[in-house]
Amino acid sequence: MKYKTISIILLVVLFISGCSEKRDVVIKKIENIPAENISEETIPMVVMTPAEKLEPICETKISIEKPAIKPVKDHEKSSSDTDLSECVWSQTETVETKTLEEKNTVITKAPQKKKIPEITVSKSPLLVVPGECLVFRIKWNFANVGKLILACKKEKIDNQEVYHFVGLTVPEGIWTKLGSGYNRFDSYIDSKTNLPFYYYQYSASSTTSQITKSIIDHRTKTLSYEVKKYKDGKQYGAKSGKVNFSGILFDGLSALYAIRGMAGDRMPSAKMPVGITKITGIYLFFVEKNIDTFIVGKREYWLIQSEATEDEAIFRKGRLFVSISADREKLPLLMKGKVPLGTGTVELISQKTLNANFLTDSKSLTEILNSTL
């Protein structure tokens, strides 16, 4: 039955291959993706309220307990650089890793139990570069299925500086006919603590869409969320809740920038807590430092294996290899991992610096994307 289902899917893909929505139709759909700008709405109660500032826990060493088994080098691209010598990593947890029968396996034989430190420092490793704009090509096996644009902007909310990460995916080819690939991600970062406090996510298929809003309060250690589901433009479902956490927490978009900030020659293995509607962990392992040719040129890079226990925004359950440039920019050059019926890759194809006052609505981001390519 399993192989019959796969065969049917392949036949459908082959049947509609080469077919896609007209470009102007796709552009219109992307421009109409609802954006989130919390500076123009009632600011959530816990956001940017005067409170005790979180002081960084800084020393000249890294306190960790190394895992018993080290990752094995794999011929996947990855790279990045960072100095973590000023902050302590603590609070080890016992975790269990399942063995996956994949080509991109970083651990030759997964241990039954191992202790991996969780990131708990008040000073976040998150990398922030205001004005940075990155454009990626998304591929499924050998087919181009879309593009991703990521940008970072410094903004002010209630006269307090914040950083705004925003991401937008643009489908291409057969995926435009299937109605998939229209997504938006927004993450707001407190400039005092370098930690996320508000997250927004929009995703859509051909007839349905979903909006998720999450508030991360690092003072009360609570994650509050609200999810609304729509069909043909009408809301048909909703849920909300609150989850407690300890230490620090990243959302589904800021997690990528945290990985960039952590990457380096001496990067220790760690568990990164991520929260949108629940708290999950992304386990990070340094694999190797190498050099290779990417679309943006020949680069020295760090290869990092990330293993997510759940789907969280741009991260999907399973192993993902992330290549980060081994320089000050720490660019995410390539992300590669297993997806249904093959391999998915997200590779950097363009980089530019935007004006400090660039707009972050979906239409403006679409225009930036078109002008970049």
mmCIF file of C-alpha atoms in Angstrom, residues 21 80 105 118 121-122 147 168 177 198 226 252 258 295 324 334 339 353 361:
data_model
loop_
_atom_site.group_PDB
_atom_site.id
_atom_site.type_symbol
_atom_site.label_atom_id
_atom_site.label_comp_id
_atom_site.label_asym_id
_atom_site.label_seq_id
_atom_site.Cartn_x
_atom_site.Cartn_y
_atom_site.Cartn_z
ATOM 1 C CA GLU A 21 0.505 29.445 -12.054
ATOM 2 C CA SER A 80 30.138 29.503 10.442
ATOM 3 C CA THR A 105 23.500 10.329 9.337
ATOM 4 C CA GLU A 118 20.994 22.959 27.254
ATOM 5 C CA VAL A 121 22.778 31.610 29.615
ATOM 6 C CA SER A 122 21.009 34.968 29.872
ATOM 7 C CA LYS A 147 12.733 30.809 -2.843
ATOM 8 C CA LEU A 168 8.950 34.943 3.323
ATOM 9 C CA LYS A 177 -0.415 24.751 -8.836
ATOM 10 C CA TYR A 198 7.104 37.790 19.971
ATOM 11 C CA GLU A 226 -2.829 31.556 19.829
ATOM 12 C CA GLY A 252 11.081 28.930 14.948
ATOM 13 C CA ALA A 258 21.129 31.426 17.210
ATOM 14 C CA ILE A 295 26.510 29.395 -5.417
ATOM 15 C CA ILE A 324 27.763 28.283 7.836
ATOM 16 C CA LEU A 334 23.376 25.583 2.695
ATOM 17 C CA VAL A 339 12.122 15.191 3.168
ATOM 18 C CA THR A 353 22.408 45.189 2.646
ATOM 19 C CA ASP A 361 5.205 44.092 4.544
#
